[in-house]
Amino acid sequence: MLDRIKDDTAVAARNVLVEVDHLKMYFPITAGIFRAKVGDVKAVDDVTFDIYEGETLGLVGESGCGKSTCGRAILRLYEPTAGAVRINGRDVASASQDQLRKMRPAMQMVFQDPQASLNPRMTLAAIIGEPLDEHTRLAKADKLARIYELMDQVGLNRNFANRYPHEFSGGQRQRIGIARALALNPKFIVCDEPIAALDVSIQAQVVNLLEELQDRLGLTYLFISHDLSMVRHIADRVAVMYLGRIVELAPREALFAEPLHPYTQALLSAVPEPDPNQEINRRRIILTGDVPSPANPPKGCNFCTRCPAVMPICRQDEPTYQEVAPGRFVACHHYANTTMTAGLTAAAEASGQNASGTKTPTVPKGQGIQQGD
Amino acid sequence: MPDGALPVLEVEGLKTVFRTRGGEVHAVNSVTFDLKPGELLGVVGESGSGKSVTMMSLIGLLPSPPADVRGGRVMFDGADLLHSSPEHLRDVRGRGIGFIFQDPMTSLNPVFTVGFQLMEPLRRHMGMNKASARLRAKELLELVGIPDAARRLDDYPHQFSGGMRQRVMIAIALACDPKVLIADEPTTALDVTIQAQILELVRELRSKLGMAIVWITHDLGVIAGIADRVMVMYGGQIVEQAPVKELFAHPRHPYTRALLKTVPSVRSERADKLNVIEGQPPILKAAPAACAFRARCTYAFARCGAENPARFAVGPGHDAACFWDFDKAEGTDGGQRDA
């Protein structure tokens, strides 16, 4: 436990590698023959966070909440509508194409679907070597040596270099995708649901590989996932998104032990536990209704239509995203005027247990909370 | 669930083979199990383990060719479904066994209203007229928790969200009061908060309607929260079968043990490194002559490569298809079962 606290302070002292500053990514909705713009899908709506060098920031949320869009906008695979993204102090969002190309080697991506993200007509060596062709001028022998080195790093047999993607299983294909992302010695990798398409026994292999590579190469990850148990395993800090906004961001243990935002509380309680004895007595928060459309978000807080602890002010004003305790950010009116004292949070974190008894603001547990049978 | 009650469904020695250009694939290999009235049987396994194919073989839902159900017996309501006429099978599929598919997006017909699709089985199997079928359809939508049911009958599937569509699928499967409901990964395509809603609904419907349910999933968490009894499948075979608490507390097959250890939790103690099962699941080119898991198994010994283990009884209502005996291994050096 002491080790973990040391780790947490170490994170705070580290350099910021990626700064996301009021990032917005809107997609226009058009209508009519002139394709006049009639509205926006606010996929990412004013998102701000930092990623420290060498850490893994988990980005979780349900489908359609904007987490993948956020990851892509950070790497400027989309043109952001507004805001800035600084990687190593240089703004990616406003860089010219030439500048951007020079910055690309430092930031890479691992995609969700290893089937769709590998060209079926290219051999494994060609796929892993393509970034090297684009960005380096290695001699043929050096290039091959580098390809072999990358294959060793991700645990692919060198004899497979001339095979095609369809000859590999899902887990191996994801290793190919990781090798390609590593080719140019990146600092920062966006992992967009890298294990969602894999079977449970294979997921663990890929996650262990990502962690090993991080230790060895000092990588920084943005790990996008809807699998909360996997995020708890791999992430140092976790950001929770809902309908285009970040509702809560906190160090891993603090978030899982004592979620502050009502949405995070519901999300965590919805994850089933692989233990029948716990499942029988567990309290579940069952949210009613569905996620509203990001083209037409509700007035006030985005979560007000499903929140079990909704107040009149939630339907009027947007809550501000603020730091309520060191390292803990939350956007919720229940925490608007309360700053948690550092001592209390530290105590809660140190205990590592569910410390809801010690927190200052209490979110009323409303009608949405049901007792498990 | 009363012990000793006659099973509603008995499956014995079921074998299904797919003929492909690359040769035969033996997807289901001598699967034997039964289902008691009112129980919820969970079926877990990775993709390709044969869990869906088993259930679809039972009620003749696989297209043939390429599928070929080669042998076995499926007793339901006094008849063997594998040797039934297409008419009888169609009756069973409507009234006897309901089926919920994984993907609510593709299993509803986009050009018909939800009401029409709900009324179709009622009119076909229950002989209802239009007015009474519509009334029953409205009741069914209310049963699965869709608000404003009367008006929503005239909506098309695209006007429903994913979770709502899965509720509609459940309503259709329940339409003719089936004795058995087979749910094939019904929550896999849904988000966790929506999954929680559907699980809550199924718990509620079970106590209300009392039918037997087969619930296929790869999510051990879902199984822990919903099942009475669990079957674990690997390589087209049932490798372990036990009451849910017994299975999670004392898994006796090395695959089940490994599987339980690979899954991280959001609540329990966090491990530094995830446990992995090295290697890949097998591709079943021929009927297994040896244990399908032996290449990935840390306990494997010579006998595992020589013959395919039968299911040994290892506890009350608990059996496992493995030559390694964990109870025997505890006191002594080796846990090999006597040949």
mmCIF file of N, CA and C in Angstrom, chain A residues 1 61-64 169-172 199-205 207-208 211-212 226 228-230 232-235 252-253 256 263 266-280 282 284-291 306 370-373, chain B residues 45-48 51 161-164 188-197 199-200 203-204 218-226 244-246 248-249 255 259-260 262-281 296:
data_model
loop_
_atom_site.group_PDB
_atom_site.id
_atom_site.type_symbol
_atom_site.label_atom_id
_atom_site.label_comp_id
_atom_site.label_asym_id
_atom_site.label_seq_id
_atom_site.Cartn_x
_atom_site.Cartn_y
_atom_site.Cartn_z
ATOM 1 N N MET A 1 0.826 -1.208 0.000
ATOM 2 C CA MET A 1 0.000 0.000 0.000
ATOM 3 C C MET A 1 0.860 1.258 0.000
ATOM 4 N N GLY A 61 -15.904 4.960 -20.919
ATOM 5 C CA GLY A 61 -17.236 5.488 -21.171
ATOM 6 C C GLY A 61 -17.971 4.514 -22.054
ATOM 7 N N GLU A 62 -19.278 4.737 -22.212
ATOM 8 C CA GLU A 62 -20.064 3.806 -23.008
ATOM 9 C C GLU A 62 -19.947 4.155 -24.481
ATOM 10 N N SER A 63 -20.454 3.278 -25.343
ATOM 11 C CA SER A 63 -20.315 3.535 -26.772
ATOM 12 C C SER A 63 -21.050 4.827 -27.122
ATOM 13 N N GLY A 64 -20.419 5.618 -27.988
ATOM 14 C CA GLY A 64 -21.029 6.865 -28.409
ATOM 15 C C GLY A 64 -20.731 8.032 -27.499
ATOM 16 N N SER A 169 -3.915 -15.237 -35.872
ATOM 17 C CA SER A 169 -5.099 -15.141 -35.024
ATOM 18 C C SER A 169 -5.270 -13.695 -34.560
ATOM 19 N N GLY A 170 -6.402 -13.403 -33.943
ATOM 20 C CA GLY A 170 -6.702 -12.046 -33.506
ATOM 21 C C GLY A 170 -5.635 -11.453 -32.599
ATOM 22 N N GLY A 171 -5.183 -12.249 -31.631
ATOM 23 C CA GLY A 171 -4.185 -11.753 -30.686
ATOM 24 C C GLY A 171 -2.867 -11.454 -31.378
ATOM 25 N N GLN A 172 -2.477 -12.339 -32.318
ATOM 26 C CA GLN A 172 -1.225 -12.109 -33.050
ATOM 27 C C GLN A 172 -1.335 -10.881 -33.946
ATOM 28 N N ASP A 199 -10.586 -12.505 -27.367
ATOM 29 C CA ASP A 199 -11.140 -13.367 -26.326
ATOM 30 C C ASP A 199 -10.456 -13.114 -24.987
ATOM 31 N N VAL A 200 -11.153 -13.425 -23.899
ATOM 32 C CA VAL A 200 -10.601 -13.118 -22.574
ATOM 33 C C VAL A 200 -9.200 -13.669 -22.351
ATOM 34 N N SER A 201 -8.953 -14.913 -22.756
ATOM 35 C CA SER A 201 -7.640 -15.484 -22.458
ATOM 36 C C SER A 201 -6.553 -14.795 -23.283
ATOM 37 N N ILE A 202 -6.909 -14.211 -24.422
ATOM 38 C CA ILE A 202 -5.947 -13.517 -25.277
ATOM 39 C C ILE A 202 -5.776 -12.067 -24.820
ATOM 40 N N GLN A 203 -6.852 -11.481 -24.281
ATOM 41 C CA GLN A 203 -6.787 -10.099 -23.783
ATOM 42 C C GLN A 203 -5.653 -9.928 -22.784
ATOM 43 N N ALA A 204 -5.558 -10.893 -21.870
ATOM 44 C CA ALA A 204 -4.532 -10.792 -20.834
ATOM 45 C C ALA A 204 -3.132 -10.799 -21.455
ATOM 46 N N GLN A 205 -2.935 -11.588 -22.500
ATOM 47 C CA GLN A 205 -1.628 -11.626 -23.164
ATOM 48 C C GLN A 205 -1.267 -10.252 -23.724
ATOM 49 N N VAL A 207 -2.549 -7.251 -22.943
ATOM 50 C CA VAL A 207 -2.387 -6.234 -21.898
ATOM 51 C C VAL A 207 -1.018 -6.374 -21.221
ATOM 52 N N ASN A 208 -0.620 -7.606 -20.930
ATOM 53 C CA ASN A 208 0.708 -7.811 -20.334
ATOM 54 C C ASN A 208 1.812 -7.313 -21.269
ATOM 55 N N GLU A 211 2.042 -3.538 -21.114
ATOM 56 C CA GLU A 211 2.671 -3.094 -19.868
ATOM 57 C C GLU A 211 4.184 -3.317 -19.880
ATOM 58 N N GLU A 212 4.574 -4.477 -20.423
ATOM 59 C CA GLU A 212 6.002 -4.786 -20.529
ATOM 60 C C GLU A 212 6.727 -3.754 -21.388
ATOM 61 N N HIS A 226 -13.926 0.341 -22.901
ATOM 62 C CA HIS A 226 -15.177 0.335 -22.150
ATOM 63 C C HIS A 226 -15.115 -0.726 -21.049
ATOM 64 N N LEU A 228 -14.074 -1.715 -17.747
ATOM 65 C CA LEU A 228 -13.583 -1.031 -16.549
ATOM 66 C C LEU A 228 -12.605 -1.878 -15.757
ATOM 67 N N SER A 229 -12.791 -3.208 -15.767
ATOM 68 C CA SER A 229 -11.883 -4.023 -14.968
ATOM 69 C C SER A 229 -10.489 -4.022 -15.597
ATOM 70 N N MET A 230 -10.410 -4.019 -16.935
ATOM 71 C CA MET A 230 -9.115 -3.968 -17.587
ATOM 72 C C MET A 230 -8.459 -2.594 -17.369
ATOM 73 N N ARG A 232 -8.873 -0.677 -14.833
ATOM 74 C CA ARG A 232 -8.374 -0.634 -13.454
ATOM 75 C C ARG A 232 -7.032 -1.342 -13.375
ATOM 76 N N HIS A 233 -6.876 -2.375 -14.200
ATOM 77 C CA HIS A 233 -5.607 -3.093 -14.156
ATOM 78 C C HIS A 233 -4.469 -2.266 -14.742
ATOM 79 N N ILE A 234 -4.702 -1.637 -15.881
ATOM 80 C CA ILE A 234 -3.581 -1.054 -16.640
ATOM 81 C C ILE A 234 -3.357 0.433 -16.359
ATOM 82 N N ALA A 235 -4.395 1.193 -15.989
ATOM 83 C CA ALA A 235 -4.255 2.651 -15.942
ATOM 84 C C ALA A 235 -3.703 3.148 -14.611
ATOM 85 N N ARG A 252 -6.326 6.029 -10.191
ATOM 86 C CA ARG A 252 -7.063 4.768 -10.320
ATOM 87 C C ARG A 252 -7.701 4.296 -9.016
ATOM 88 N N GLU A 253 -6.876 4.147 -7.965
ATOM 89 C CA GLU A 253 -7.415 3.555 -6.734
ATOM 90 C C GLU A 253 -8.502 4.427 -6.132
ATOM 91 N N PHE A 256 -11.803 3.996 -8.182
ATOM 92 C CA PHE A 256 -12.520 2.731 -8.019
ATOM 93 C C PHE A 256 -12.984 2.521 -6.580
ATOM 94 N N TYR A 263 -22.610 9.347 -12.224
ATOM 95 C CA TYR A 263 -22.481 8.473 -13.389
ATOM 96 C C TYR A 263 -21.389 7.426 -13.168
ATOM 97 N N ALA A 266 -22.708 4.760 -10.942
ATOM 98 C CA ALA A 266 -23.611 3.825 -11.618
ATOM 99 C C ALA A 266 -22.832 2.894 -12.540
ATOM 100 N N LEU A 267 -21.863 3.469 -13.243
ATOM 101 C CA LEU A 267 -21.069 2.688 -14.193
ATOM 102 C C LEU A 267 -20.323 1.570 -13.472
ATOM 103 N N LEU A 268 -19.696 1.909 -12.365
ATOM 104 C CA LEU A 268 -18.937 0.901 -11.621
ATOM 105 C C LEU A 268 -19.863 -0.160 -11.038
ATOM 106 N N SER A 269 -21.025 0.274 -10.578
ATOM 107 C CA SER A 269 -21.919 -0.708 -9.953
ATOM 108 C C SER A 269 -22.527 -1.630 -11.004
ATOM 109 N N ALA A 270 -22.500 -1.209 -12.271
ATOM 110 C CA ALA A 270 -23.096 -2.040 -13.332
ATOM 111 C C ALA A 270 -22.171 -3.161 -13.774
ATOM 112 N N VAL A 271 -20.886 -3.074 -13.410
ATOM 113 C CA VAL A 271 -19.954 -4.114 -13.847
ATOM 114 C C VAL A 271 -20.170 -5.360 -13.003
ATOM 115 N N PRO A 272 -20.531 -6.480 -13.651
ATOM 116 C CA PRO A 272 -20.738 -7.681 -12.853
ATOM 117 C C PRO A 272 -19.425 -8.238 -12.333
ATOM 118 N N GLU A 273 -19.491 -8.846 -11.161
ATOM 119 C CA GLU A 273 -18.298 -9.353 -10.513
ATOM 120 C C GLU A 273 -18.200 -10.859 -10.721
ATOM 121 N N PRO A 274 -17.039 -11.377 -11.163
ATOM 122 C CA PRO A 274 -16.940 -12.831 -11.354
ATOM 123 C C PRO A 274 -16.837 -13.571 -10.022
ATOM 124 N N ASP A 275 -17.817 -13.400 -9.172
ATOM 125 C CA ASP A 275 -17.862 -14.081 -7.884
ATOM 126 C C ASP A 275 -19.316 -14.155 -7.429
ATOM 127 N N PRO A 276 -19.906 -15.355 -7.489
ATOM 128 C CA PRO A 276 -21.343 -15.486 -7.180
ATOM 129 C C PRO A 276 -21.704 -15.017 -5.784
ATOM 130 N N ASN A 277 -20.807 -15.185 -4.810
ATOM 131 C CA ASN A 277 -21.146 -14.789 -3.440
ATOM 132 C C ASN A 277 -21.297 -13.284 -3.314
ATOM 133 N N GLN A 278 -20.432 -12.539 -4.044
ATOM 134 C CA GLN A 278 -20.554 -11.085 -4.013
ATOM 135 C C GLN A 278 -21.764 -10.629 -4.814
ATOM 136 N N GLU A 279 -22.027 -11.329 -5.926
ATOM 137 C CA GLU A 279 -23.095 -10.887 -6.822
ATOM 138 C C GLU A 279 -24.468 -10.922 -6.154
ATOM 139 N N ILE A 280 -24.668 -11.886 -5.243
ATOM 140 C CA ILE A 280 -25.982 -12.036 -4.634
ATOM 141 C C ILE A 280 -26.350 -10.812 -3.801
ATOM 142 N N ARG A 282 -24.781 -7.756 -3.774
ATOM 143 C CA ARG A 282 -24.250 -6.475 -4.197
ATOM 144 C C ARG A 282 -25.379 -5.478 -4.478
ATOM 145 N N ARG A 284 -26.828 -2.629 -6.588
ATOM 146 C CA ARG A 284 -26.633 -2.158 -7.951
ATOM 147 C C ARG A 284 -27.403 -0.871 -8.151
ATOM 148 N N ILE A 285 -26.776 0.057 -8.874
ATOM 149 C CA ILE A 285 -27.490 1.258 -9.276
ATOM 150 C C ILE A 285 -27.918 1.022 -10.713
ATOM 151 N N ILE A 286 -29.214 0.865 -10.927
ATOM 152 C CA ILE A 286 -29.679 0.635 -12.289
ATOM 153 C C ILE A 286 -30.148 1.970 -12.856
ATOM 154 N N LEU A 287 -29.452 2.462 -13.870
ATOM 155 C CA LEU A 287 -29.859 3.713 -14.489
ATOM 156 C C LEU A 287 -31.078 3.455 -15.355
ATOM 157 N N THR A 288 -31.979 4.416 -15.391
ATOM 158 C CA THR A 288 -33.121 4.271 -16.278
ATOM 159 C C THR A 288 -32.820 5.001 -17.579
ATOM 160 N N GLY A 289 -33.456 4.588 -18.641
ATOM 161 C CA GLY A 289 -33.347 5.301 -19.913
ATOM 162 C C GLY A 289 -32.032 5.066 -20.617
ATOM 163 N N ASP A 290 -31.881 5.780 -21.741
ATOM 164 C CA ASP A 290 -30.714 5.623 -22.602
ATOM 165 C C ASP A 290 -29.933 6.923 -22.666
ATOM 166 N N VAL A 291 -28.740 6.828 -23.259
ATOM 167 C CA VAL A 291 -27.906 8.007 -23.438
ATOM 168 C C VAL A 291 -28.569 8.935 -24.455
ATOM 169 N N ARG A 306 -30.708 11.055 -16.654
ATOM 170 C CA ARG A 306 -30.641 9.695 -16.092
ATOM 171 C C ARG A 306 -30.126 9.671 -14.659
ATOM 172 N N GLN A 370 -31.234 0.223 -6.413
ATOM 173 C CA GLN A 370 -32.049 -0.918 -6.052
ATOM 174 C C GLN A 370 -31.204 -1.932 -5.315
ATOM 175 N N GLN A 371 -31.864 -2.618 -4.464
ATOM 176 C CA GLN A 371 -31.174 -3.672 -3.744
ATOM 177 C C GLN A 371 -31.131 -4.914 -4.610
ATOM 178 N N GLY A 372 -29.960 -5.505 -4.729
ATOM 179 C CA GLY A 372 -29.866 -6.744 -5.513
ATOM 180 C C GLY A 372 -30.647 -7.853 -4.831
ATOM 181 N N ASP A 373 -31.107 -8.798 -5.626
ATOM 182 C CA ASP A 373 -31.927 -9.850 -5.015
ATOM 183 C C ASP A 373 -31.074 -10.936 -4.409
ATOM 184 N N GLY B 45 -17.578 -19.926 -22.518
ATOM 185 C CA GLY B 45 -16.511 -20.405 -23.378
ATOM 186 C C GLY B 45 -16.071 -19.287 -24.289
ATOM 187 N N GLU B 46 -14.890 -19.447 -24.877
ATOM 188 C CA GLU B 46 -14.386 -18.416 -25.770
ATOM 189 C C GLU B 46 -15.044 -18.558 -27.131
ATOM 190 N N SER B 47 -14.811 -17.578 -28.016
ATOM 191 C CA SER B 47 -15.399 -17.712 -29.340
ATOM 192 C C SER B 47 -14.791 -18.946 -30.009
ATOM 193 N N GLY B 48 -15.629 -19.700 -30.698
ATOM 194 C CA GLY B 48 -15.159 -20.905 -31.348
ATOM 195 C C GLY B 48 -15.193 -22.126 -30.454
ATOM 196 N N LYS B 51 -20.260 -23.056 -28.211
ATOM 197 C CA LYS B 51 -21.431 -22.851 -27.371
ATOM 198 C C LYS B 51 -22.670 -22.440 -28.178
ATOM 199 N N SER B 161 -33.581 2.176 -29.343
ATOM 200 C CA SER B 161 -32.149 2.110 -29.037
ATOM 201 C C SER B 161 -31.747 0.646 -28.884
ATOM 202 N N GLY B 162 -30.440 0.380 -28.789
ATOM 203 C CA GLY B 162 -29.944 -0.993 -28.693
ATOM 204 C C GLY B 162 -30.566 -1.767 -27.540
ATOM 205 N N GLY B 163 -30.611 -1.155 -26.372
ATOM 206 C CA GLY B 163 -31.160 -1.821 -25.198
ATOM 207 C C GLY B 163 -32.647 -2.109 -25.368
ATOM 208 N N MET B 164 -33.353 -1.146 -25.969
ATOM 209 C CA MET B 164 -34.788 -1.306 -26.193
ATOM 210 C C MET B 164 -35.048 -2.419 -27.216
ATOM 211 N N THR B 188 -23.990 -8.976 -24.895
ATOM 212 C CA THR B 188 -22.618 -8.699 -25.320
ATOM 213 C C THR B 188 -22.507 -7.422 -26.145
ATOM 214 N N ALA B 189 -23.533 -7.144 -26.958
ATOM 215 C CA ALA B 189 -23.461 -5.966 -27.824
ATOM 216 C C ALA B 189 -23.879 -4.696 -27.092
ATOM 217 N N LEU B 190 -24.226 -4.817 -25.816
ATOM 218 C CA LEU B 190 -24.765 -3.656 -25.096
ATOM 219 C C LEU B 190 -23.748 -3.058 -24.130
ATOM 220 N N ASP B 191 -23.965 -1.773 -23.798
ATOM 221 C CA ASP B 191 -23.112 -1.123 -22.798
ATOM 222 C C ASP B 191 -23.407 -1.647 -21.398
ATOM 223 N N VAL B 192 -22.438 -1.471 -20.494
ATOM 224 C CA VAL B 192 -22.622 -2.052 -19.149
ATOM 225 C C VAL B 192 -23.856 -1.565 -18.421
ATOM 226 N N THR B 193 -24.175 -0.268 -18.529
ATOM 227 C CA THR B 193 -25.350 0.199 -17.765
ATOM 228 C C THR B 193 -26.632 -0.366 -18.373
ATOM 229 N N ILE B 194 -26.629 -0.572 -19.700
ATOM 230 C CA ILE B 194 -27.798 -1.167 -20.353
ATOM 231 C C ILE B 194 -27.833 -2.665 -20.057
ATOM 232 N N GLN B 195 -26.660 -3.293 -20.040
ATOM 233 C CA GLN B 195 -26.573 -4.706 -19.665
ATOM 234 C C GLN B 195 -27.163 -4.932 -18.274
ATOM 235 N N ALA B 196 -26.850 -4.016 -17.363
ATOM 236 C CA ALA B 196 -27.376 -4.138 -16.003
ATOM 237 C C ALA B 196 -28.901 -4.085 -16.023
ATOM 238 N N GLN B 197 -29.473 -3.233 -16.876
ATOM 239 C CA GLN B 197 -30.938 -3.160 -16.982
ATOM 240 C C GLN B 197 -31.513 -4.484 -17.470
ATOM 241 N N LEU B 199 -30.145 -7.525 -17.375
ATOM 242 C CA LEU B 199 -29.967 -8.599 -16.389
ATOM 243 C C LEU B 199 -31.031 -8.506 -15.304
ATOM 244 N N GLU B 200 -31.309 -7.269 -14.884
ATOM 245 C CA GLU B 200 -32.331 -7.044 -13.864
ATOM 246 C C GLU B 200 -33.691 -7.535 -14.383
ATOM 247 N N ARG B 203 -33.852 -11.368 -14.369
ATOM 248 C CA ARG B 203 -34.062 -11.864 -13.007
ATOM 249 C C ARG B 203 -35.539 -11.752 -12.625
ATOM 250 N N GLU B 204 -36.132 -10.609 -12.985
ATOM 251 C CA GLU B 204 -37.520 -10.344 -12.664
ATOM 252 C C GLU B 204 -38.449 -11.298 -13.416
ATOM 253 N N HIS B 218 -19.579 -15.118 -22.703
ATOM 254 C CA HIS B 218 -18.171 -15.344 -22.406
ATOM 255 C C HIS B 218 -17.783 -14.542 -21.172
ATOM 256 N N ASP B 219 -18.779 -13.873 -20.560
ATOM 257 C CA ASP B 219 -18.498 -12.972 -19.445
ATOM 258 C C ASP B 219 -18.759 -13.692 -18.117
ATOM 259 N N LEU B 220 -17.699 -14.029 -17.410
ATOM 260 C CA LEU B 220 -17.841 -14.773 -16.161
ATOM 261 C C LEU B 220 -18.582 -13.968 -15.104
ATOM 262 N N GLY B 221 -18.490 -12.645 -15.184
ATOM 263 C CA GLY B 221 -19.192 -11.791 -14.234
ATOM 264 C C GLY B 221 -20.698 -11.922 -14.388
ATOM 265 N N VAL B 222 -21.160 -11.933 -15.636
ATOM 266 C CA VAL B 222 -22.591 -12.070 -15.896
ATOM 267 C C VAL B 222 -23.084 -13.415 -15.376
ATOM 268 N N ILE B 223 -22.318 -14.474 -15.643
ATOM 269 C CA ILE B 223 -22.681 -15.817 -15.196
ATOM 270 C C ILE B 223 -22.784 -15.873 -13.668
ATOM 271 N N ALA B 224 -21.815 -15.261 -12.996
ATOM 272 C CA ALA B 224 -21.791 -15.304 -11.530
ATOM 273 C C ALA B 224 -23.057 -14.698 -10.951
ATOM 274 N N GLY B 225 -23.573 -13.678 -11.641
ATOM 275 C CA GLY B 225 -24.716 -12.967 -11.082
ATOM 276 C C GLY B 225 -26.062 -13.561 -11.442
ATOM 277 N N ILE B 226 -26.109 -14.466 -12.430
ATOM 278 C CA ILE B 226 -27.423 -14.840 -12.943
ATOM 279 C C ILE B 226 -27.685 -16.350 -12.958
ATOM 280 N N VAL B 244 -23.256 -22.964 -9.713
ATOM 281 C CA VAL B 244 -22.435 -21.773 -9.927
ATOM 282 C C VAL B 244 -21.449 -21.500 -8.789
ATOM 283 N N LYS B 245 -21.909 -21.591 -7.532
ATOM 284 C CA LYS B 245 -20.999 -21.270 -6.424
ATOM 285 C C LYS B 245 -19.857 -22.272 -6.345
ATOM 286 N N GLU B 246 -20.207 -23.545 -6.578
ATOM 287 C CA GLU B 246 -19.213 -24.614 -6.548
ATOM 288 C C GLU B 246 -18.161 -24.375 -7.639
ATOM 289 N N PHE B 248 -17.195 -21.545 -9.110
ATOM 290 C CA PHE B 248 -16.295 -20.422 -8.838
ATOM 291 C C PHE B 248 -15.406 -20.696 -7.622
ATOM 292 N N ALA B 249 -15.935 -21.467 -6.661
ATOM 293 C CA ALA B 249 -15.145 -21.738 -5.460
ATOM 294 C C ALA B 249 -14.140 -22.866 -5.681
ATOM 295 N N TYR B 255 -8.577 -25.547 -17.416
ATOM 296 C CA TYR B 255 -9.011 -24.422 -18.253
ATOM 297 C C TYR B 255 -9.882 -23.464 -17.455
ATOM 298 N N LEU B 259 -9.026 -19.650 -16.697
ATOM 299 C CA LEU B 259 -9.955 -18.628 -17.172
ATOM 300 C C LEU B 259 -10.360 -17.698 -16.027
ATOM 301 N N LEU B 260 -10.669 -18.270 -14.877
ATOM 302 C CA LEU B 260 -11.073 -17.467 -13.727
ATOM 303 C C LEU B 260 -9.951 -16.542 -13.285
ATOM 304 N N THR B 262 -7.610 -15.187 -15.303
ATOM 305 C CA THR B 262 -7.226 -14.147 -16.276
ATOM 306 C C THR B 262 -8.108 -12.922 -16.167
ATOM 307 N N VAL B 263 -9.266 -13.047 -15.528
ATOM 308 C CA VAL B 263 -10.211 -11.933 -15.531
ATOM 309 C C VAL B 263 -9.929 -10.982 -14.375
ATOM 310 N N PRO B 264 -9.573 -9.729 -14.662
ATOM 311 C CA PRO B 264 -9.392 -8.786 -13.559
ATOM 312 C C PRO B 264 -10.752 -8.340 -13.033
ATOM 313 N N SER B 265 -10.765 -7.757 -11.859
ATOM 314 C CA SER B 265 -12.018 -7.358 -11.244
ATOM 315 C C SER B 265 -11.994 -5.860 -10.980
ATOM 316 N N VAL B 266 -13.162 -5.237 -10.873
ATOM 317 C CA VAL B 266 -13.156 -3.818 -10.509
ATOM 318 C C VAL B 266 -13.162 -3.638 -9.000
ATOM 319 N N ARG B 267 -13.383 -4.710 -8.255
ATOM 320 C CA ARG B 267 -13.533 -4.552 -6.815
ATOM 321 C C ARG B 267 -12.466 -5.247 -5.991
ATOM 322 N N SER B 268 -12.090 -6.453 -6.404
ATOM 323 C CA SER B 268 -11.144 -7.201 -5.570
ATOM 324 C C SER B 268 -9.729 -6.635 -5.697
ATOM 325 N N GLU B 269 -8.827 -7.235 -4.955
ATOM 326 C CA GLU B 269 -7.418 -6.832 -4.950
ATOM 327 C C GLU B 269 -6.850 -6.836 -6.375
ATOM 328 N N ARG B 270 -6.048 -5.823 -6.702
ATOM 329 C CA ARG B 270 -5.514 -5.718 -8.049
ATOM 330 C C ARG B 270 -4.147 -6.395 -8.105
ATOM 331 N N ALA B 271 -3.968 -7.275 -9.106
ATOM 332 C CA ALA B 271 -2.685 -7.965 -9.262
ATOM 333 C C ALA B 271 -1.756 -7.117 -10.123
ATOM 334 N N ASP B 272 -0.429 -7.295 -9.934
ATOM 335 C CA ASP B 272 0.520 -6.528 -10.726
ATOM 336 C C ASP B 272 0.541 -6.979 -12.169
ATOM 337 N N LYS B 273 0.400 -8.278 -12.341
ATOM 338 C CA LYS B 273 0.466 -8.820 -13.695
ATOM 339 C C LYS B 273 -0.731 -9.734 -13.888
ATOM 340 N N LEU B 274 -1.338 -9.672 -15.065
ATOM 341 C CA LEU B 274 -2.468 -10.548 -15.325
ATOM 342 C C LEU B 274 -1.974 -11.962 -15.605
ATOM 343 N N ASN B 275 -2.721 -12.938 -15.138
ATOM 344 C CA ASN B 275 -2.414 -14.313 -15.510
ATOM 345 C C ASN B 275 -2.847 -14.540 -16.945
ATOM 346 N N VAL B 276 -2.070 -15.275 -17.693
ATOM 347 C CA VAL B 276 -2.464 -15.543 -19.070
ATOM 348 C C VAL B 276 -2.569 -17.046 -19.285
ATOM 349 N N ILE B 277 -3.357 -17.410 -20.313
ATOM 350 C CA ILE B 277 -3.325 -18.781 -20.808
ATOM 351 C C ILE B 277 -2.514 -18.698 -22.091
ATOM 352 N N GLU B 278 -1.312 -19.255 -22.076
ATOM 353 C CA GLU B 278 -0.455 -19.162 -23.258
ATOM 354 C C GLU B 278 -1.084 -19.942 -24.407
ATOM 355 N N GLY B 279 -0.728 -19.540 -25.621
ATOM 356 C CA GLY B 279 -1.165 -20.293 -26.795
ATOM 357 C C GLY B 279 -2.538 -19.897 -27.292
ATOM 358 N N GLN B 280 -3.009 -20.672 -28.246
ATOM 359 C CA GLN B 280 -4.248 -20.371 -28.955
ATOM 360 C C GLN B 280 -5.240 -21.507 -28.772
ATOM 361 N N PRO B 281 -6.551 -21.190 -28.866
ATOM 362 C CA PRO B 281 -7.528 -22.277 -28.866
ATOM 363 C C PRO B 281 -7.335 -23.170 -30.097
ATOM 364 N N ARG B 296 -2.131 -26.197 -24.010
ATOM 365 C CA ARG B 296 -2.050 -24.963 -23.215
ATOM 366 C C ARG B 296 -2.078 -25.272 -21.720
#
